[in-house]
CSV table of N, CA and C in Angstrom, one decimal:
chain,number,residue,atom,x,y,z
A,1,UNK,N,-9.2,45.4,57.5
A,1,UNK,CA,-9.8,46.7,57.6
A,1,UNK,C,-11.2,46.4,58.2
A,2,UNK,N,-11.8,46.9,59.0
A,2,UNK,CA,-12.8,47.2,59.9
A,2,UNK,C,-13.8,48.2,59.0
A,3,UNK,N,-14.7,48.0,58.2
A,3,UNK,CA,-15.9,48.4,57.3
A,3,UNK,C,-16.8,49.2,58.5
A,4,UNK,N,-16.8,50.5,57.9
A,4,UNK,CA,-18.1,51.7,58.9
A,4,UNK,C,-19.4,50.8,58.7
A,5,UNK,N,-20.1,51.1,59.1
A,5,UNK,CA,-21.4,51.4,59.4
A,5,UNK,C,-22.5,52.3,59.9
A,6,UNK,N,-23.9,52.8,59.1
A,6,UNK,CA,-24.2,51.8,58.4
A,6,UNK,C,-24.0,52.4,56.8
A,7,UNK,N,-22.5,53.6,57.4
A,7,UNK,CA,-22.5,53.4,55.4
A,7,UNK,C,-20.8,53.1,55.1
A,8,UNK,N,-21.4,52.1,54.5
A,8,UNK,CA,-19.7,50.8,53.9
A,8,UNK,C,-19.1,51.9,53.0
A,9,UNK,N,-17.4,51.3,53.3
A,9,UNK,CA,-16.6,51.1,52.4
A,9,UNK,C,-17.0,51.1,50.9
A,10,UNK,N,-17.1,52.2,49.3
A,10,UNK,CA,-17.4,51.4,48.2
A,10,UNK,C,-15.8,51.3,47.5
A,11,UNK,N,-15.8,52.4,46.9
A,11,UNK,CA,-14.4,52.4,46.4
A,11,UNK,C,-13.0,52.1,47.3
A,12,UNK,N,-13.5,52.6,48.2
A,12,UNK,CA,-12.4,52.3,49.3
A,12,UNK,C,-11.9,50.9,49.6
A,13,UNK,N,-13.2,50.0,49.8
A,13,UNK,CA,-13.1,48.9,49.9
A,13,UNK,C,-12.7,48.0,48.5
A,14,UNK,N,-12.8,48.5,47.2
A,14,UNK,CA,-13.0,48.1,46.4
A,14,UNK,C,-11.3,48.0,46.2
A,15,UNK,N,-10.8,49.4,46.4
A,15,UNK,CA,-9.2,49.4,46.4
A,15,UNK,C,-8.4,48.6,47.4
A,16,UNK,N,-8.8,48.4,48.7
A,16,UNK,CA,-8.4,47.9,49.6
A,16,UNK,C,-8.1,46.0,49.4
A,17,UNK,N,-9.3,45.7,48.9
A,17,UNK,CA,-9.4,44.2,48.2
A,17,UNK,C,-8.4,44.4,47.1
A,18,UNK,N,-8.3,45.2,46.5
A,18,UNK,CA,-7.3,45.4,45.0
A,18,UNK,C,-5.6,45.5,45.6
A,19,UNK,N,-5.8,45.7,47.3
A,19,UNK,CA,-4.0,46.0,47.5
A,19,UNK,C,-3.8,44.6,48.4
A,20,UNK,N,-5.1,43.7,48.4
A,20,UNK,CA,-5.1,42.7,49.3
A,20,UNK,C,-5.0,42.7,50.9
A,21,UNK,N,-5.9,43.6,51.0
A,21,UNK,CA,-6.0,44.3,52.2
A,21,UNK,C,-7.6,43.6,52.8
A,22,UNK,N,-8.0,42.4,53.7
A,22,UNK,CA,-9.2,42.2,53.8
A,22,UNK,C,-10.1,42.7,54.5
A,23,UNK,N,-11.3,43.0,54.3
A,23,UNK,CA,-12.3,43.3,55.0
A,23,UNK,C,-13.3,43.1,55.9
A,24,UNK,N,-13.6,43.4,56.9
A,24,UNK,CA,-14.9,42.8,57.8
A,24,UNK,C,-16.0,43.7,57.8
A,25,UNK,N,-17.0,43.1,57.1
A,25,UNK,CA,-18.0,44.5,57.2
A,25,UNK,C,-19.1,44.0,58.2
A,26,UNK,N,-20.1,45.1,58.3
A,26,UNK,CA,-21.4,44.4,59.0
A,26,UNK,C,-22.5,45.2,58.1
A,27,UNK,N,-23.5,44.0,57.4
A,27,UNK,CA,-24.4,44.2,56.1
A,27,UNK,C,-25.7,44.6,56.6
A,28,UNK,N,-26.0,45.9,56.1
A,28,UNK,CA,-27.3,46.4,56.9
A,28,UNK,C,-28.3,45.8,55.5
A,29,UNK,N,-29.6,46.3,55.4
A,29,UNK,CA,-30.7,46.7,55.0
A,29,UNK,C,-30.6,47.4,53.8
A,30,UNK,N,-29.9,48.8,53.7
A,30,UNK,CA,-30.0,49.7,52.4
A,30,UNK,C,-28.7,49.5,51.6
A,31,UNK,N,-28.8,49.9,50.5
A,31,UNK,CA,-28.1,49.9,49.6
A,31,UNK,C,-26.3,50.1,50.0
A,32,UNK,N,-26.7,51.2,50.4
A,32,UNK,CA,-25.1,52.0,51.0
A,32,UNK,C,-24.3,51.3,52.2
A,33,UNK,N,-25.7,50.2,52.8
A,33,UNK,CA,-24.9,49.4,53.9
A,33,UNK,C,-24.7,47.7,53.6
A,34,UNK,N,-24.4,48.0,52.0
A,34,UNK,CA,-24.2,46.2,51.9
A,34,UNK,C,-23.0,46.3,50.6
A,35,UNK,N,-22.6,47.4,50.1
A,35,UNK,CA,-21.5,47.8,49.2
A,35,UNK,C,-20.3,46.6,49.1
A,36,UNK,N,-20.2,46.7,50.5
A,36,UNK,CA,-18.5,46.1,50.8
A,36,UNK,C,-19.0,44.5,51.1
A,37,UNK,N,-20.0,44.6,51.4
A,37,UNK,CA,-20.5,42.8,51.5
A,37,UNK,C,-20.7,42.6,49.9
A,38,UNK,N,-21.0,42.8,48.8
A,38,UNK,CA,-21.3,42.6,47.7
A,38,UNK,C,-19.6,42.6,46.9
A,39,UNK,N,-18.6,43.2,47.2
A,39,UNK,CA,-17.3,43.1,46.7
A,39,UNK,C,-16.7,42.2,47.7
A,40,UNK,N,-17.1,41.8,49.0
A,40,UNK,CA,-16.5,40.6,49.4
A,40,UNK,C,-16.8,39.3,48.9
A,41,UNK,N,-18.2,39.4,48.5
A,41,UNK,CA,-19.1,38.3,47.7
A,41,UNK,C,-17.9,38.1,46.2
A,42,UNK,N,-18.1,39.0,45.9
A,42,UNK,CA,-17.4,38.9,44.4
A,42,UNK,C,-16.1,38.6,44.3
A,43,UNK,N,-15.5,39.1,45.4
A,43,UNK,CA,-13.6,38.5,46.1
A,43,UNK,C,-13.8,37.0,46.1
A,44,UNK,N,-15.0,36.2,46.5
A,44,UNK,CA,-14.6,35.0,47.2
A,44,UNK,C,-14.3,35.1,48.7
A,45,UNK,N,-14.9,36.1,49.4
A,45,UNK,CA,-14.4,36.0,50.7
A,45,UNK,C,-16.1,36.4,51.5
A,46,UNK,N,-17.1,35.9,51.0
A,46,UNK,CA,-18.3,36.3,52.0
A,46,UNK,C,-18.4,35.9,53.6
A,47,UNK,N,-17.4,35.1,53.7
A,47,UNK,CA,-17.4,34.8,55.7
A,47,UNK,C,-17.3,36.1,56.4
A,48,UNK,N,-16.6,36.9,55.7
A,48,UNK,CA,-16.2,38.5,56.1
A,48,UNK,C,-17.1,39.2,56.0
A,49,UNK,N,-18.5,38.5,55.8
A,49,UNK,CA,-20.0,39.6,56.1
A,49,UNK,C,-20.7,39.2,57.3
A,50,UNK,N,-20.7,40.4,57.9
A,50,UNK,CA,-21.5,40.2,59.3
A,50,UNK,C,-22.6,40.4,59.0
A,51,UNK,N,-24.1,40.0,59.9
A,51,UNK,CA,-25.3,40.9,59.6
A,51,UNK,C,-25.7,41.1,60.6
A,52,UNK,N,-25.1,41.1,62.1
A,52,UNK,CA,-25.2,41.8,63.1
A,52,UNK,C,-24.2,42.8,64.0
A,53,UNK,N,-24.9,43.5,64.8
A,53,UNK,CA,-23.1,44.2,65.3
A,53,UNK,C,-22.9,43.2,66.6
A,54,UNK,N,-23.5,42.5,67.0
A,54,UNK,CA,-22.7,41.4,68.0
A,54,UNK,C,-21.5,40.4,67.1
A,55,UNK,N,-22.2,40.2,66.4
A,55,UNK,CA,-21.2,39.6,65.2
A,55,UNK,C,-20.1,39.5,64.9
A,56,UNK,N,-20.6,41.2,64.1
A,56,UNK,CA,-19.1,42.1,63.6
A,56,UNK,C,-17.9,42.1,65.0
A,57,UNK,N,-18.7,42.4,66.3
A,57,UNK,CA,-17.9,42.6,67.1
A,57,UNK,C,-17.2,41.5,67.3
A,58,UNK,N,-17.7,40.3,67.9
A,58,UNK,CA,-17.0,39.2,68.0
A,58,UNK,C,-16.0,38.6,66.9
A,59,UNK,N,-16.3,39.0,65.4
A,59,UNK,CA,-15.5,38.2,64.3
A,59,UNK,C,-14.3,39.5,64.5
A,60,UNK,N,-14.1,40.5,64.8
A,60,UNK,CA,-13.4,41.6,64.8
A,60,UNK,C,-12.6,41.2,65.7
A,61,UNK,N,-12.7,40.8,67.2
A,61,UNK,CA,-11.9,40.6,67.8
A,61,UNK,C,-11.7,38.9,67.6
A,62,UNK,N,-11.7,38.2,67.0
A,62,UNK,CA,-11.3,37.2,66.6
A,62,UNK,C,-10.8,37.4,65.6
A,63,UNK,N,-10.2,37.6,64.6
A,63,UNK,CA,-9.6,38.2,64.0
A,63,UNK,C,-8.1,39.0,64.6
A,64,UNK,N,-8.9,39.6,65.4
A,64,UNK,CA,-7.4,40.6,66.1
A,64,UNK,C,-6.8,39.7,66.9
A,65,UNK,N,-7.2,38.8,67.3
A,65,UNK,CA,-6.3,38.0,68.0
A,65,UNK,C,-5.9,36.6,67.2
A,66,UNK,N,-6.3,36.4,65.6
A,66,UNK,CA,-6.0,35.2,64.9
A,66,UNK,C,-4.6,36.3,64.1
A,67,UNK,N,-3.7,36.4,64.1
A,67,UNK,CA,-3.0,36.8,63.4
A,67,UNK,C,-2.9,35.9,61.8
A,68,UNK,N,-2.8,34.4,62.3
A,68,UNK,CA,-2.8,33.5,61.3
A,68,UNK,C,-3.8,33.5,60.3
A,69,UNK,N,-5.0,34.1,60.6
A,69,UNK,CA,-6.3,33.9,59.5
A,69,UNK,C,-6.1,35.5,58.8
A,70,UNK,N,-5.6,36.2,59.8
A,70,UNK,CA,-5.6,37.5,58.7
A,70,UNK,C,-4.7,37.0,57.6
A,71,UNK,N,-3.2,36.7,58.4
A,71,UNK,CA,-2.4,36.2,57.1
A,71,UNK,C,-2.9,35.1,55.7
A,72,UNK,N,-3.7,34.4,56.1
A,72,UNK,CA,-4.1,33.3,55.7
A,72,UNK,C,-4.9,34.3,54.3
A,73,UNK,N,-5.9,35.2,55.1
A,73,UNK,CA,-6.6,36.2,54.1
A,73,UNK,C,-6.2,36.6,52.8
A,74,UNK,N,-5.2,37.5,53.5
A,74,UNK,CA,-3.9,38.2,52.6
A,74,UNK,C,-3.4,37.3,51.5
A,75,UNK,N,-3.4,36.1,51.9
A,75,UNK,CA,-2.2,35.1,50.7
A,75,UNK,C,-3.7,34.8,49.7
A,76,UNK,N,-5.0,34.5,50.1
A,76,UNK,CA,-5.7,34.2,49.2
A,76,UNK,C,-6.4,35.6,48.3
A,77,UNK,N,-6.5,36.7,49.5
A,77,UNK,CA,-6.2,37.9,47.4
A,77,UNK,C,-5.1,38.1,47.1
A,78,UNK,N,-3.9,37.5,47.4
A,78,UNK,CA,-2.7,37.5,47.0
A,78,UNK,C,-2.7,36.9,45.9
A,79,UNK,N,-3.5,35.9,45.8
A,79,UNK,CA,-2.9,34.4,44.7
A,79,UNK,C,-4.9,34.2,44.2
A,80,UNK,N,-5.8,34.9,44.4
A,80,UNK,CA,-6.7,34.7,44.1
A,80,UNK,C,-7.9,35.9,43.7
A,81,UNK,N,-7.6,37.1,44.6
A,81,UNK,CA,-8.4,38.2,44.3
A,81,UNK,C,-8.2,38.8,43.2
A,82,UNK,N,-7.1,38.9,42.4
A,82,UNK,CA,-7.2,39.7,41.2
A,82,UNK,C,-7.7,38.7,40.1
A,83,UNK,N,-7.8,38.2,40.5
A,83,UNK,CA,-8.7,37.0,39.2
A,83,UNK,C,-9.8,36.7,39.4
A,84,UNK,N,-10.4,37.0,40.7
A,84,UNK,CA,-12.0,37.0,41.1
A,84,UNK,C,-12.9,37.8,40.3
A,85,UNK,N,-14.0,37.3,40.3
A,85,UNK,CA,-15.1,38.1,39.4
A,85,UNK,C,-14.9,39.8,39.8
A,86,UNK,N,-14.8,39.8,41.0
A,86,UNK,CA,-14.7,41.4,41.4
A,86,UNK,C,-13.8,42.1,40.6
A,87,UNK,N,-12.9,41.7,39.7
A,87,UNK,CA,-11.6,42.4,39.1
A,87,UNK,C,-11.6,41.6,37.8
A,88,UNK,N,-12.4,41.1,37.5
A,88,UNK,CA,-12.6,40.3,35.6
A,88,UNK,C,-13.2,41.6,35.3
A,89,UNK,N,-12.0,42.5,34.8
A,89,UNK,CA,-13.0,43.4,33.8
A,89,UNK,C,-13.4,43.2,32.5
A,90,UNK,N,-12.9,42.0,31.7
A,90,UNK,CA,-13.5,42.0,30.9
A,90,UNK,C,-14.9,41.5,30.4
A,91,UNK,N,-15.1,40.3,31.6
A,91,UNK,CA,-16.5,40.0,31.9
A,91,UNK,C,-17.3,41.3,32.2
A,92,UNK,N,-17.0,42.3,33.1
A,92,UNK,CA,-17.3,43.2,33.4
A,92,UNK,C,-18.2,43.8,32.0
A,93,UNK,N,-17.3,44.5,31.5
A,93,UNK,CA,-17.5,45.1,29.7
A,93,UNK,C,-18.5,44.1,28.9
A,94,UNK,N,-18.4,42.8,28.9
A,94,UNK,CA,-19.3,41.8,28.1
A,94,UNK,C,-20.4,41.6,29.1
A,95,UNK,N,-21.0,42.0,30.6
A,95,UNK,CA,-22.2,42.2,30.8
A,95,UNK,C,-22.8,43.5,31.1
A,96,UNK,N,-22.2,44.7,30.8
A,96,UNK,CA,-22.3,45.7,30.7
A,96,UNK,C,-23.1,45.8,28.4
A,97,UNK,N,-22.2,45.4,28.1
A,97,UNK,CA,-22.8,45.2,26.6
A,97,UNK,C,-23.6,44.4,26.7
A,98,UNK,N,-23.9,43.1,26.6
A,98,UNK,CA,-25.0,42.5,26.8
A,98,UNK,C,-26.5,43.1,27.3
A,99,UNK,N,-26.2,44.0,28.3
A,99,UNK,CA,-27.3,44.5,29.0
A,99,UNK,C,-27.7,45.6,27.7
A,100,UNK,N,-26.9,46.5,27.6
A,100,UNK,CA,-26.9,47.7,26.6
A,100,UNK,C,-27.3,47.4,25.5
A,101,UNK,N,-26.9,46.0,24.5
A,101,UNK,CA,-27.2,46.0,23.7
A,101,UNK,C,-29.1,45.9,22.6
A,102,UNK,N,-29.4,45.3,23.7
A,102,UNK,CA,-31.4,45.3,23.8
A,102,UNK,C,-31.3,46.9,23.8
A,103,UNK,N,-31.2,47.2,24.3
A,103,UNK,CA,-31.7,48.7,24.5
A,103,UNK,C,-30.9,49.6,23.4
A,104,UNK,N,-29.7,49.4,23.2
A,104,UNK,CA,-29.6,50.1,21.4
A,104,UNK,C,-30.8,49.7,19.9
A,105,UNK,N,-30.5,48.3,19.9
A,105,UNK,CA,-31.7,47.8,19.3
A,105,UNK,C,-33.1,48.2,19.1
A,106,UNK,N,-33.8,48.3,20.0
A,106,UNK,CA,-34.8,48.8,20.2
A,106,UNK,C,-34.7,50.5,20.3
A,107,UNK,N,-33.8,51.0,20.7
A,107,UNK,CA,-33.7,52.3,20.1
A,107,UNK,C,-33.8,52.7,18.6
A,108,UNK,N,-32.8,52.1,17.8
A,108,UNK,CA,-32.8,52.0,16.5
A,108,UNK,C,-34.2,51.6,15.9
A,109,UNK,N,-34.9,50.9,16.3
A,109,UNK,CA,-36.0,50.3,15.7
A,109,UNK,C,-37.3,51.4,16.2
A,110,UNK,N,-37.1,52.2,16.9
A,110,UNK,CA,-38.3,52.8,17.6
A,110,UNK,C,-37.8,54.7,16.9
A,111,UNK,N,-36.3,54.5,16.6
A,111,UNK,CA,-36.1,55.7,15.6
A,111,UNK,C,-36.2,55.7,13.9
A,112,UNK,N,-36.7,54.4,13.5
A,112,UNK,CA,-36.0,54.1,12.3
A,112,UNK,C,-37.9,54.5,11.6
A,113,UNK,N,-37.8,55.2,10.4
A,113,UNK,CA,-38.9,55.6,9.8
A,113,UNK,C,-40.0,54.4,9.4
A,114,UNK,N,-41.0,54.5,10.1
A,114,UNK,CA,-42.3,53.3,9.7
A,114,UNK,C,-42.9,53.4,8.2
């Protein structure tokens, strides 16, 4: 899959990695243009971040002409993407709580009668 710019793939990309579908993005500056570089990071597959468009261009058409490395792609979120940090949801939930949990705490403590 060939990632817009300069606003990425989020969910899209996020599903796309989930059907083992790989990505080439090109990683801008703002928030909205580094989405699909940040879920390629977390796939295990950050080679697939450009940070130029000569880059992108070049890795794009190498690619279109490696049939073997796309395949090569495909077999490793085949046998590796759904167990990558990008898809550990339960890690997910335990730093999602972790984070929340300070902040219950001190809520409680800042409502609780002096």
């Amino acid at each position: 899959m060939l990632d817009t710019f300069p606003y990425n793939a989020g969910t899209t990309a996020s599903d796309a990695l989930w059907m083992g579908l790989p990505i080439l993005t090109l990683s801008g500056r703002s928030y909205i243009s580094r989405m699909a570089g940040s879920l390629l990071t977390a796939a295990g597959l950050p080679d697939l971040i450009t940070h130029t468009l000569a880059h992108y261009e070049r890795s794009a058409i190498r690619l279109g002409q490696n049939p073997g490395r796309i395949t090569s792609l495909k077999r490793y979120l085949a046998e590796h993407g759904r167990s990558s940090a990008l898809f550990d949801m339960p890690a997910r939930v335990r730093d999602i709580e972790d984070a929340l949990l300070p902040l219950a705490q001190a809520a409680r403590q800042a409502a609780s009668p002096v």
